[in-house]
XYZ file of C-alpha atoms in Angstrom:
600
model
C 25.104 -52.985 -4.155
C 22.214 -54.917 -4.880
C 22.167 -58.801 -6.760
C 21.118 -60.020 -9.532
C 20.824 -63.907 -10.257
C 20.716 -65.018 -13.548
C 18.709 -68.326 -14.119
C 19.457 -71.429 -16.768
C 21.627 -71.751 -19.231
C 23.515 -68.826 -20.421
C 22.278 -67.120 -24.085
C 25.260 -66.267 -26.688
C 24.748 -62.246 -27.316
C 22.220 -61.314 -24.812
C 22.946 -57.843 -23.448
C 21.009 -58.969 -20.348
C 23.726 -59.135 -18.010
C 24.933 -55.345 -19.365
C 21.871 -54.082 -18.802
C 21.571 -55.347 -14.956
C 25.104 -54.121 -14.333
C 23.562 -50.529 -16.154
C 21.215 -50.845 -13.364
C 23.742 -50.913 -10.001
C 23.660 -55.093 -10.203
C 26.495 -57.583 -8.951
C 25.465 -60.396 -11.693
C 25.647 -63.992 -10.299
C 24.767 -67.593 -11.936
C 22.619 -70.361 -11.198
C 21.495 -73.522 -13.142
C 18.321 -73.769 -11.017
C 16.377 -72.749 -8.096
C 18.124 -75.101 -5.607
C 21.667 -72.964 -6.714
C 19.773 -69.645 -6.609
C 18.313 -70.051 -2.863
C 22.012 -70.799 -2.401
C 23.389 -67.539 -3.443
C 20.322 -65.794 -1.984
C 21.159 -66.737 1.141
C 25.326 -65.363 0.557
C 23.633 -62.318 0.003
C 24.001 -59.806 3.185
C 20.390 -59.572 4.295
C 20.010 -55.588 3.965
C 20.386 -56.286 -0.329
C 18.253 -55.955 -2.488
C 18.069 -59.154 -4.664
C 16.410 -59.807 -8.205
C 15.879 -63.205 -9.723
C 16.196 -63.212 -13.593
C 15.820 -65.469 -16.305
C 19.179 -65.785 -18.546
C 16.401 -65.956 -21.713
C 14.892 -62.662 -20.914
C 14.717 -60.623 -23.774
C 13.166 -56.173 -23.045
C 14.013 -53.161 -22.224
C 16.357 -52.134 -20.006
C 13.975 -49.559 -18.443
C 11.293 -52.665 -18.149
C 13.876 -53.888 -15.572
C 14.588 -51.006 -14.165
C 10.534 -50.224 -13.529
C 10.487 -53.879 -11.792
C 13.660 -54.316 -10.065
C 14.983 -50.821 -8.793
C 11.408 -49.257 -7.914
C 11.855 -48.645 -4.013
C 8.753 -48.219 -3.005
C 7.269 -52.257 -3.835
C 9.117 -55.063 -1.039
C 8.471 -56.923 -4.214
C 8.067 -56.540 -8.079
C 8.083 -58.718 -11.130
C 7.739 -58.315 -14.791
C 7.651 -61.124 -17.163
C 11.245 -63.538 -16.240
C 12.356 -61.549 -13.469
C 11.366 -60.969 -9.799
C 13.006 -59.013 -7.253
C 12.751 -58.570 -3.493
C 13.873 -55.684 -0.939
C 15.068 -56.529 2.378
C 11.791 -56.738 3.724
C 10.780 -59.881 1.455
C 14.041 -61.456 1.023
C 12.474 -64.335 4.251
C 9.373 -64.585 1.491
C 11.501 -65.402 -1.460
C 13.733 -67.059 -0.073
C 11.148 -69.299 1.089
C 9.625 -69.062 -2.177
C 12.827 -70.821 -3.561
C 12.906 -73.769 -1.466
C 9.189 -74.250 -2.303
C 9.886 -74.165 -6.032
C 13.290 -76.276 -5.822
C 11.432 -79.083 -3.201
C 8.852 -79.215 -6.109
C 11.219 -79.400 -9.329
C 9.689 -76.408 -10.869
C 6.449 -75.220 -8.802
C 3.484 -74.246 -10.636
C 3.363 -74.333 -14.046
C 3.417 -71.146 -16.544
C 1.740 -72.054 -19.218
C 3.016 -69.297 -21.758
C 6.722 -69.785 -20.228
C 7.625 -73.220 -18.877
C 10.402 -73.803 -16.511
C 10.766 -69.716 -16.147
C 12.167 -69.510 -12.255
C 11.382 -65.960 -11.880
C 7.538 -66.539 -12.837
C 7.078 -69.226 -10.589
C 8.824 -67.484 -7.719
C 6.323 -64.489 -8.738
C 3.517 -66.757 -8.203
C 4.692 -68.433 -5.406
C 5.376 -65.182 -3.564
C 1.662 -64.422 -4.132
C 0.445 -67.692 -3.358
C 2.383 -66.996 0.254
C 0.558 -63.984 0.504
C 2.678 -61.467 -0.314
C 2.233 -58.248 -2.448
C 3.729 -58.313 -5.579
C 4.165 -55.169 -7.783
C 3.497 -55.334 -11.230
C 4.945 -52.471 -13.386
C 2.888 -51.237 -15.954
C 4.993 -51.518 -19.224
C 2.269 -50.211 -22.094
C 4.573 -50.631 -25.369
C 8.099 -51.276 -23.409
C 8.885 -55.632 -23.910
C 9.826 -57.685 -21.720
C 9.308 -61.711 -22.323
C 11.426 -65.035 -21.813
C 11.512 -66.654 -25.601
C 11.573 -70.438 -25.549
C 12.768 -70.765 -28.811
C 15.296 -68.463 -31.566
C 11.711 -67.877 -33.640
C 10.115 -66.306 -31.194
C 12.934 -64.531 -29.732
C 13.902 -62.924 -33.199
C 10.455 -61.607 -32.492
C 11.098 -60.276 -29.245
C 14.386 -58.676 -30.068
C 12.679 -56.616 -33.186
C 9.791 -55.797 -30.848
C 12.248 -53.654 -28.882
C 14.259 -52.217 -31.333
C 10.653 -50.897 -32.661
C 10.026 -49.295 -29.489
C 11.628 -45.648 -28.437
C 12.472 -46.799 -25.391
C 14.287 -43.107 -24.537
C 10.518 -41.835 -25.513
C 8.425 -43.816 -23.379
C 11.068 -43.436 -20.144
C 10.314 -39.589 -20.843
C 6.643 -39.980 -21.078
C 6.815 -41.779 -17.943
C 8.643 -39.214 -16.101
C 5.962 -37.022 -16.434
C 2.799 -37.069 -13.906
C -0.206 -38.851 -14.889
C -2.588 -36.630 -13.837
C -1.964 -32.478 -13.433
C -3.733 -29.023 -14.559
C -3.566 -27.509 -17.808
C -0.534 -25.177 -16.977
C 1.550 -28.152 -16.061
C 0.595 -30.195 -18.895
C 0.817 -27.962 -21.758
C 3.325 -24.936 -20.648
C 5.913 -26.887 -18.151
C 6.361 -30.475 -18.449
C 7.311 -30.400 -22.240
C 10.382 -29.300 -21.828
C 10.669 -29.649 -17.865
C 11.133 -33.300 -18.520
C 14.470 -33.002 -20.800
C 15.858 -31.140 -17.568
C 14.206 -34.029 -15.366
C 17.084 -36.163 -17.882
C 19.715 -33.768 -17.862
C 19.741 -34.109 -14.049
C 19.739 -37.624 -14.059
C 22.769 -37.931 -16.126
C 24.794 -35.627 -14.135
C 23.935 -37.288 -10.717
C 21.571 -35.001 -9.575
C 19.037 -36.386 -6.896
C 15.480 -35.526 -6.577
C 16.365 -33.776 -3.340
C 19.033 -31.217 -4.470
C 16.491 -30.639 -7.365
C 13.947 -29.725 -4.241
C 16.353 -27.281 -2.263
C 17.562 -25.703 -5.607
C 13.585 -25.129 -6.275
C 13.094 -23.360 -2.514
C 16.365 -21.650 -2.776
C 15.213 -19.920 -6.229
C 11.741 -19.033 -4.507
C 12.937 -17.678 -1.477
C 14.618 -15.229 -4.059
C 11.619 -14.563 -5.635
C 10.061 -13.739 -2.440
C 13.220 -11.133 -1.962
C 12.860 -9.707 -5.146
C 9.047 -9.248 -3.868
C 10.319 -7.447 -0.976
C 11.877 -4.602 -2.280
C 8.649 -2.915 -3.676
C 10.160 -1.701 -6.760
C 8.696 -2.385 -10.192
C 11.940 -4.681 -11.385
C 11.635 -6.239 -8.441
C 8.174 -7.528 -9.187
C 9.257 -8.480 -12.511
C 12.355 -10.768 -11.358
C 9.769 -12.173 -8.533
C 7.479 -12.880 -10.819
C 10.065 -14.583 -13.394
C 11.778 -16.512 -10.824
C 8.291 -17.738 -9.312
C 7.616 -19.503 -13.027
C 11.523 -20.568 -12.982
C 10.796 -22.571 -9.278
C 7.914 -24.271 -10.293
C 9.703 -25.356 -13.225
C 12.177 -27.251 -11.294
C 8.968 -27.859 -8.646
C 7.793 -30.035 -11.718
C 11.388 -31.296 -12.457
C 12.084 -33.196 -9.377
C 9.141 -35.523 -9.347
C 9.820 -36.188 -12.709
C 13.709 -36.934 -11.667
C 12.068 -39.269 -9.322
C 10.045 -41.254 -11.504
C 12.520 -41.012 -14.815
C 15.474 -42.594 -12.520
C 13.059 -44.419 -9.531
C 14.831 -42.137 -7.334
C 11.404 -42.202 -4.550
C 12.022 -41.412 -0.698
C 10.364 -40.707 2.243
C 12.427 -37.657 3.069
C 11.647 -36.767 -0.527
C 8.136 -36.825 -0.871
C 8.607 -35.254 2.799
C 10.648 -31.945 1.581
C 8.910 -31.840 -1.973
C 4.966 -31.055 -0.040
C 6.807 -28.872 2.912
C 8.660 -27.243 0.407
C 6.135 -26.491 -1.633
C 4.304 -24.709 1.197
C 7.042 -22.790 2.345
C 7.971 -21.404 -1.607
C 3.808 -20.358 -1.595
C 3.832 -18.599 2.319
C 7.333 -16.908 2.220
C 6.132 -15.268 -1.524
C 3.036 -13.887 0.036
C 4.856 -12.340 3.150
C 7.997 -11.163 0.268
C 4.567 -9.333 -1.558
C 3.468 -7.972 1.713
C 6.843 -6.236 2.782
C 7.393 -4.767 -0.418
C 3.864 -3.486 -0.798
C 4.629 -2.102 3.300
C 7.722 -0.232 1.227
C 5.234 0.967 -0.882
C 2.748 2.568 1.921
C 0.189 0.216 1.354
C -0.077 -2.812 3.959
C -1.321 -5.678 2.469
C -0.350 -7.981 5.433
C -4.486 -8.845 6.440
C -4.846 -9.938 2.309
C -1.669 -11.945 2.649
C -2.790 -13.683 5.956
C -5.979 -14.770 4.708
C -4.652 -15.457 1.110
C -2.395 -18.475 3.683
C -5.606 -18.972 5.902
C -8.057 -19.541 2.718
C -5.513 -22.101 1.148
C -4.347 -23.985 3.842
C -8.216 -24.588 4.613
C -8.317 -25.879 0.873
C -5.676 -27.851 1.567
C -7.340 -29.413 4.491
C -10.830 -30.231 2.954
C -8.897 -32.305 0.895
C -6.730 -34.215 3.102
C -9.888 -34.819 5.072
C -12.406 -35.909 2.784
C -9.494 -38.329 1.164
C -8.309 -39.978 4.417
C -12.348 -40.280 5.784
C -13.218 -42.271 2.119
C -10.008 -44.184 1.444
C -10.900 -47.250 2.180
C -14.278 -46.680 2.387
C -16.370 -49.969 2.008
C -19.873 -50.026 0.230
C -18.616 -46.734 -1.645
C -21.396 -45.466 -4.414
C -22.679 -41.701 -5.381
C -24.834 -40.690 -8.012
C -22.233 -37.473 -7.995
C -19.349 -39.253 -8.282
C -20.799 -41.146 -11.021
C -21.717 -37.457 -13.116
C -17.884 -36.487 -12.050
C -16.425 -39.786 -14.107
C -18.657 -39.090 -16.735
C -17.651 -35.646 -17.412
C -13.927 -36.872 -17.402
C -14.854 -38.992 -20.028
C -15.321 -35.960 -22.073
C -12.669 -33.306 -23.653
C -13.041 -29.755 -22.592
C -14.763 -30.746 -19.664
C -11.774 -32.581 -17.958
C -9.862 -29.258 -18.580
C -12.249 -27.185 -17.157
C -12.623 -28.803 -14.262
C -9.145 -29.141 -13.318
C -8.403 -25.250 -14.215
C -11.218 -24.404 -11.804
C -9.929 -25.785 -8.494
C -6.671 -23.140 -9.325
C -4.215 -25.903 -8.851
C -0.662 -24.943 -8.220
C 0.674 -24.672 -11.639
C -2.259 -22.424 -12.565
C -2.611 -20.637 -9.119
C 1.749 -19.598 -9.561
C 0.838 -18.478 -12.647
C -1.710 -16.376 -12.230
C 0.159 -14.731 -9.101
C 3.848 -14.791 -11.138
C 1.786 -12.648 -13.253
C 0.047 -10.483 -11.606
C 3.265 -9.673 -9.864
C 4.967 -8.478 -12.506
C 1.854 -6.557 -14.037
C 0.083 -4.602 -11.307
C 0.217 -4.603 -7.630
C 0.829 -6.689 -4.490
C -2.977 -5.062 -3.437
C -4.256 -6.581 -7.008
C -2.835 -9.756 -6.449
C -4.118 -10.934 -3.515
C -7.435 -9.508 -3.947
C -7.350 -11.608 -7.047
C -5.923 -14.596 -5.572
C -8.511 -14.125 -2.502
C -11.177 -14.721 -5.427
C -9.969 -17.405 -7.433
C -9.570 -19.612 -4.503
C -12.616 -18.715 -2.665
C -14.354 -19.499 -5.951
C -12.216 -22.535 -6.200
C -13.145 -23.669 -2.469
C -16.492 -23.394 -3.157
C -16.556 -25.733 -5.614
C -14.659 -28.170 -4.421
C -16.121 -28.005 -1.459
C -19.867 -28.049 -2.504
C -19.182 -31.020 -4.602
C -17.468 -33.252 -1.525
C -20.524 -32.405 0.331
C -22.917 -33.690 -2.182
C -21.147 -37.286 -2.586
C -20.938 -37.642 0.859
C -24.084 -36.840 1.807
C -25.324 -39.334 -1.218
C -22.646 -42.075 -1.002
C -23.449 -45.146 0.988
C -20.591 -46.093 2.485
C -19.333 -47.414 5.760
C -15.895 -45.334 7.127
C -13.431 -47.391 9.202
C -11.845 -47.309 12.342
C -8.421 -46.110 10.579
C -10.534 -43.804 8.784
C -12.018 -41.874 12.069
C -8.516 -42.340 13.802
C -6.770 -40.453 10.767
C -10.225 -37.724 11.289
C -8.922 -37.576 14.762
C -5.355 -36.720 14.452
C -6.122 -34.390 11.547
C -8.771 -32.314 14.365
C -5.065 -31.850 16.090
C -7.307 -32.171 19.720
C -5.152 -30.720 22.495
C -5.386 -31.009 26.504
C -8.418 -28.873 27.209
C -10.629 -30.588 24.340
C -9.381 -33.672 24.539
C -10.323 -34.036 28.512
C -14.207 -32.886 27.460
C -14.308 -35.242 24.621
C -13.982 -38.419 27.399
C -17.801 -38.042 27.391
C -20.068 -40.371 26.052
C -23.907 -40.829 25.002
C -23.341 -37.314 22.881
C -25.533 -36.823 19.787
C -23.508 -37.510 16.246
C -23.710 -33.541 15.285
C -19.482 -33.268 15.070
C -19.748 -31.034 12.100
C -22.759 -28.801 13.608
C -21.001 -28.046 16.801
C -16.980 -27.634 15.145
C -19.027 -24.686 13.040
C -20.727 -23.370 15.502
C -18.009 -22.958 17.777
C -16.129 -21.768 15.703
C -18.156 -19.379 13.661
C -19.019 -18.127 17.616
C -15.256 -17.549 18.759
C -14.358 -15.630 15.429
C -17.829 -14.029 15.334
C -16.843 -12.424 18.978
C -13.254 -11.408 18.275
C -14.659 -9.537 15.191
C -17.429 -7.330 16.810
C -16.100 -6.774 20.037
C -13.388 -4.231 20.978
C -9.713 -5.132 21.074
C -8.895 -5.740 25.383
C -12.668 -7.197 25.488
C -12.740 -10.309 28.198
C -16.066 -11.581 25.555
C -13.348 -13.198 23.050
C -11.904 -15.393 26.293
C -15.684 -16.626 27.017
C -16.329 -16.957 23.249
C -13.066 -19.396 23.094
C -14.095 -21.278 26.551
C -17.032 -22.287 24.709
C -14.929 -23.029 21.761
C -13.266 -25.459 23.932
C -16.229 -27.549 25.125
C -17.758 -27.488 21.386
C -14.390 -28.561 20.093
C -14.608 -31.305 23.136
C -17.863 -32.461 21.903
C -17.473 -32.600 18.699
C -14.600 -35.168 18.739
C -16.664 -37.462 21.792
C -17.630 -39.926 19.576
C -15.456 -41.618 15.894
C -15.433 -39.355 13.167
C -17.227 -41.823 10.905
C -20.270 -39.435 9.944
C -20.868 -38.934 5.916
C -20.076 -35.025 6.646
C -17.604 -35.402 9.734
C -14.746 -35.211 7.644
C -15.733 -31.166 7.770
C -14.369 -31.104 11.475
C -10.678 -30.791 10.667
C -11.518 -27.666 8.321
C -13.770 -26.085 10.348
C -11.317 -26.207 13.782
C -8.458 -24.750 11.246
C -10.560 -21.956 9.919
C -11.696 -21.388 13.803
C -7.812 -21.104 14.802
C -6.640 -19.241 11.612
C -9.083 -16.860 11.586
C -9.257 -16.377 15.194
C -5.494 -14.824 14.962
C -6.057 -12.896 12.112
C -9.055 -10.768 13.426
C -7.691 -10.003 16.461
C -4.654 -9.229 15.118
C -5.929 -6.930 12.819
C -8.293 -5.262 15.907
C -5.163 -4.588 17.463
C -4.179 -2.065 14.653
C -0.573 -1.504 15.660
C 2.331 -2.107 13.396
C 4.029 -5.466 13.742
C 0.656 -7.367 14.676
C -0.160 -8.742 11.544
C 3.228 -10.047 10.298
C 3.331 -11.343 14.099
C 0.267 -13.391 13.099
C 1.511 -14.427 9.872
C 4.236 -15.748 11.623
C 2.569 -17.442 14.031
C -0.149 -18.794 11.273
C 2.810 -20.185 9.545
C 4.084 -21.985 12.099
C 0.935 -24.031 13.050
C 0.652 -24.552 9.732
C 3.299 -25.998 9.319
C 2.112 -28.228 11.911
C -0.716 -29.275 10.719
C 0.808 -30.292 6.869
C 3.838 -32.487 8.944
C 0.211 -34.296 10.335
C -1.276 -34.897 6.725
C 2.254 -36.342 5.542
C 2.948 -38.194 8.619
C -0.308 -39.996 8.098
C 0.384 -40.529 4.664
C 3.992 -41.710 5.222
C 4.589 -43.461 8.233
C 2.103 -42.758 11.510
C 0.936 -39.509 12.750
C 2.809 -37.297 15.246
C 2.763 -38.733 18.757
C -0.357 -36.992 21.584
C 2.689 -35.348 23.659
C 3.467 -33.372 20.669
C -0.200 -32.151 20.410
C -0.265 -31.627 24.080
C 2.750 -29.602 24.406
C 1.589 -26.939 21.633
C -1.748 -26.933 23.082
C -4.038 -28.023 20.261
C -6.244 -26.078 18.032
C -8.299 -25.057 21.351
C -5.819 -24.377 23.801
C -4.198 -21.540 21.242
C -7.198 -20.292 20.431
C -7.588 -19.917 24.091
C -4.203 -18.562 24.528
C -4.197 -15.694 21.966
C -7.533 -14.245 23.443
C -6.347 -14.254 26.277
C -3.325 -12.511 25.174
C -5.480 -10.072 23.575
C -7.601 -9.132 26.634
C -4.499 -8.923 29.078
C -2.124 -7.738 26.911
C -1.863 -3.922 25.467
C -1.820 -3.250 21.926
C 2.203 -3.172 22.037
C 2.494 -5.992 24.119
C 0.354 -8.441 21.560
C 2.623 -8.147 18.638
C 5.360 -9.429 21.184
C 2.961 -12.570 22.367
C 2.338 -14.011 19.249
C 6.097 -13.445 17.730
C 6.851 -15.569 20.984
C 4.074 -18.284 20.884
C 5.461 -18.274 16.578
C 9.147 -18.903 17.644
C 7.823 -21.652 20.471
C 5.632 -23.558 18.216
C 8.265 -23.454 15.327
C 10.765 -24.829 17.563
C 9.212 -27.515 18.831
C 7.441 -28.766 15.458
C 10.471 -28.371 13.300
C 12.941 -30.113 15.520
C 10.308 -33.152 16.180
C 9.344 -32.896 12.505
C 13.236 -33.012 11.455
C 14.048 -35.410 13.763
C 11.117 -37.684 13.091
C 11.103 -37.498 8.930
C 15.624 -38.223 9.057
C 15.121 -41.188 11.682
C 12.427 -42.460 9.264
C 14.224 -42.005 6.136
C 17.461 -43.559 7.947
C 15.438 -46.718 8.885
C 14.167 -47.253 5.783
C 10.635 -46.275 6.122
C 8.543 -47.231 2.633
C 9.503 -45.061 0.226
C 6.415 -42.870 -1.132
C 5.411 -40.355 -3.822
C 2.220 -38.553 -4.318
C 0.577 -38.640 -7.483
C -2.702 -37.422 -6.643
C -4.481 -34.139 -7.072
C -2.817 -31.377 -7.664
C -2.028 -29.543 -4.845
């Protein structure tokens, strides 16, 4: 259980200490910050502790924003500070500072407030100190019954109930979300809460309901459609619900944030391959569409992890087109429009929950194929032009994030030892690429020209990661090596033309997919996965290497059985590292995050 410390002289009728109890606190007294170091230092040293001033009149949700948060070491709000584990050594050193000096700096609006000057001597020290955005929610130490008359009828004027729901809700989504979902997703985000429900079962309930869609897909028939297409909406609903669990009750993890983005992947794949075996039951194989419906949006996917990890921290960062993009936020329709057009996943469930029900499996990914093609171009078109106008300077953490999202393997990393190469990463990814796939499409299935075609992939792919990724346009190289790979399996799969190659390849896709999204959140999380990981599945290169070679050696029977085999071995090993990796985080306390980006 975490601790709370009340500071000063207790306040006849204050519901403060009822409120931190509301909030999972053990309530303790001190006159003054000598006594409150004191009791910080009874406190077992993996509790959270909160310092609080007894004259603190707010909201209980104000406290719970600054002192139950897990993803800040350290928070404060007007009369109260808290500190996780990791910055109980700061405050408590904070204390002695402000109890050797009788007080510590002075707060001019609030004299003698402990919490504030333990705020400011935290920061002072160095150390990061969240401050929760309140907007109308109170949350002020009164130093005298005048102005704490005031205080207490500035909360009873607020909806407090209101603003917690408002909060819940993500500040920035598509249209769908916005207007058709969260409205009334949010009142189940609260009905959750107060039965005990946790972001995570919220997550698996969410998959489990998908996973039925996608069986509903599978069996072809008309009301099958219909129920896929109803419980498609009905996931996404609770998709939308657990984030908001997380922020309405601060319930943020790791492992959460973890099995929300995996999850949501796995809901999107395993509809498109439910659509594709019940189209199959149908007579009409749809499993090429489906494949490169996956392919086209996990490349999305990747131009934007890329181009956001290569200008995070970007220094010196300016663009005449990023300037036009905030302006057209700025007005109405336009911010609408914008967001609708990237197909976001609210809008892009939608339109496929639809289509589902109403036509064909055919109809829908030919539809799909469109609107994210359409969607990629733009998106993609418009990174370009701000990178190639932005002055900016990338970072070392910048190219080293470039580096693990190219996912080099043993063969291309050996080549890319060289030095003294020209800076033309992006030139030579495409262009091996473009040459590998190129091949596999015009020659005939058992050709050895797809093996040379991905031996030169390899020493492109070698040379293109020689030098830092810290070009304006090398943030491309991730995409390009994915679409290389992706593609790669999906033509000659399709050459093939046997039965069982193409869901083989959609397996296999999957799995290195998979792969490649653990990367992103690793890097976002905690650190990316470690080289002998990379090594052991072979890279980007060394499959692309491997399934040509497969295709040349192997007959048209026999390939179908290779890449179900290479599937199952790169599953195995990814998802019991990736398992492994994201429970030992979570059980050592890695920062809690959430996403609250783009859309996805």
């Amino acid at each position: 259980m975490s601790t709370a410390i009340l500071t000063g002289q207790p306040v006849p009728g204050s519901p403060l200490e009822g409120d931190l109890r509301s909030l999972g606190f053990d309530v303790r007294t001190a006159e003054d910050a000598a006594a409150a170091e004191a009791l910080v230092r009874a406190v077992p040293a993996d509790r959270r502790v909160a310092v609080v001033d007894t004259r603190f009149v707010g909201h209980a949700h104000a406290l719970r924003l600054a002192l139950t948060d897990p993803r800040f070491p350290a928070a404060a709000v007007p009369g109260a500070v808290t500190a996780k584990p990791e910055a109980r050594a700061a405050l408590t050193h904070a204390l002695r500072a402000v109890a050797v000096t009788g007080g510590g700096p002075a707060v001019a609006t609030v004299p003698d407030a402990v919490p504030d000057r333990l705020a400011q001597a935290l920061e002072a020290d160095g150390a990061a100190v969240h401050r929760p955005e309140l907007g109308t929610l109170v949350a002020t130490v009164p130093t005298d019954p005048e102005a704490r008359n005031a205080a207490r009828q500035a909360v009873a004027a607020v909806d407090e109930e209101a603003v917690r729901l408002r909060g819940a809700v993500k500040a920035r989504d598509g249209f769908f979300t916005t207007y058709c979902i969260s409205p009334y997703s949010r009142y189940l985000a609260r009905w959750c809460a107060r039965r005990g429900l946790t972001p995570n079962q919220v997550t698996t309930a969410s998959l489990l309901v998908a996973l039925a869609a996608a069986g509903c897909a599978a069996t072809g028939t008309r009301g099958g459609f219909v129920a896929a297409g109803l419980l498609l909406l009905f996931s996404f609903v609770l998709d939308c619900t657990d984030g908001q669990l997380a922020r309405y009750s601060l319930q943020y993890s790791t492992l959460g944030a973890w099995l929300d983005a995996t999850f949501d992947r796995a809901k999107e794949y395993a509809y498109y391959a439910g659509l594709a075996l019940g189209a199959a039951r149908g007579g009409d194989d749809v499993w090429a569409l489906a494949l490169g419906a996956m392919i086209l949006q996990t490349c999305r996917h990747v131009v934007d992890f890329a181009f956001n990890e290569a200008n995070h921290d970007a220094s010196a960062n300016t663009s005449p087109t990023a300037a036009l993009s905030d302006k057209l936020d700025s007005v109405g329709w336009t911010v609408w429009a914008r967001r609708m057009i990237v197909l976001p996943i609210g809008e892009r469930w939608a339109l496929i929950a639809v289509l589902t029900a109403l036509t064909t499996p055919r109809v829908t990914f030919v539809v799909l194929l469109i609107g994210c093609a359409l969607a990629a171009c733009y998106t993609t078109a418009g990174r370009v032009l701000r990178s190639l106008t932005r002055k900016a300077r990338r970072t070392d953490r910048a190219a080293t994030a470039l580096a693990d999202l190219a996912d080099t393997g043993p063969f291309a990393g050996a080549l890319a030892t060289l030095k003294g190469l020209p800076a033309l990463a992006p030139v030579l990814a495409l262009a091996g690429g473009a040459a590998v796939v190129a091949t596999a499409a015009r020659a005939s299935f058992g050709s050895p020209w797809p093996v040379i075609a991905a031996f030169a992939y390899v020493i492109t792919s070698g040379l293109a990661v020689a030098r830092p990724l810290k070009g304006p346009l090398d943030w491309l190289v991730p995409p390009f090596f994915r679409a290389a790979e992706y593609a790669t399996v999906l033509v000659l799969a399709a050459k093939a033309e046997v039965n069982g190659a193409l869901p083989a390849a959609f397996g296999l896709v999957a799995a290195v997919a998979y792969h490649h999204y653990d990367t992103v959140y690793r890097i976002r999380g905690v650190v990316a996965p470690p080289r002998w990981l990379v090594r052991v599945i072979g890279g980007h290169e060394g499959r692309t290497l491997a399934v040509t070679v497969a295709a040349a050696l192997l007959t048209t029977t026999d390939f179908p059985v290779a890449l179900t085999a290479l599937a199952v071995a790169v599953a195995l090993v990814v998802l019991v590292e990736s398992i492994r990796f994201w429970v030992t985080a979570h059980n050592r306390g890695a920062p809690a995050v959430h996403d609250e980006g783009e859309p996805a």
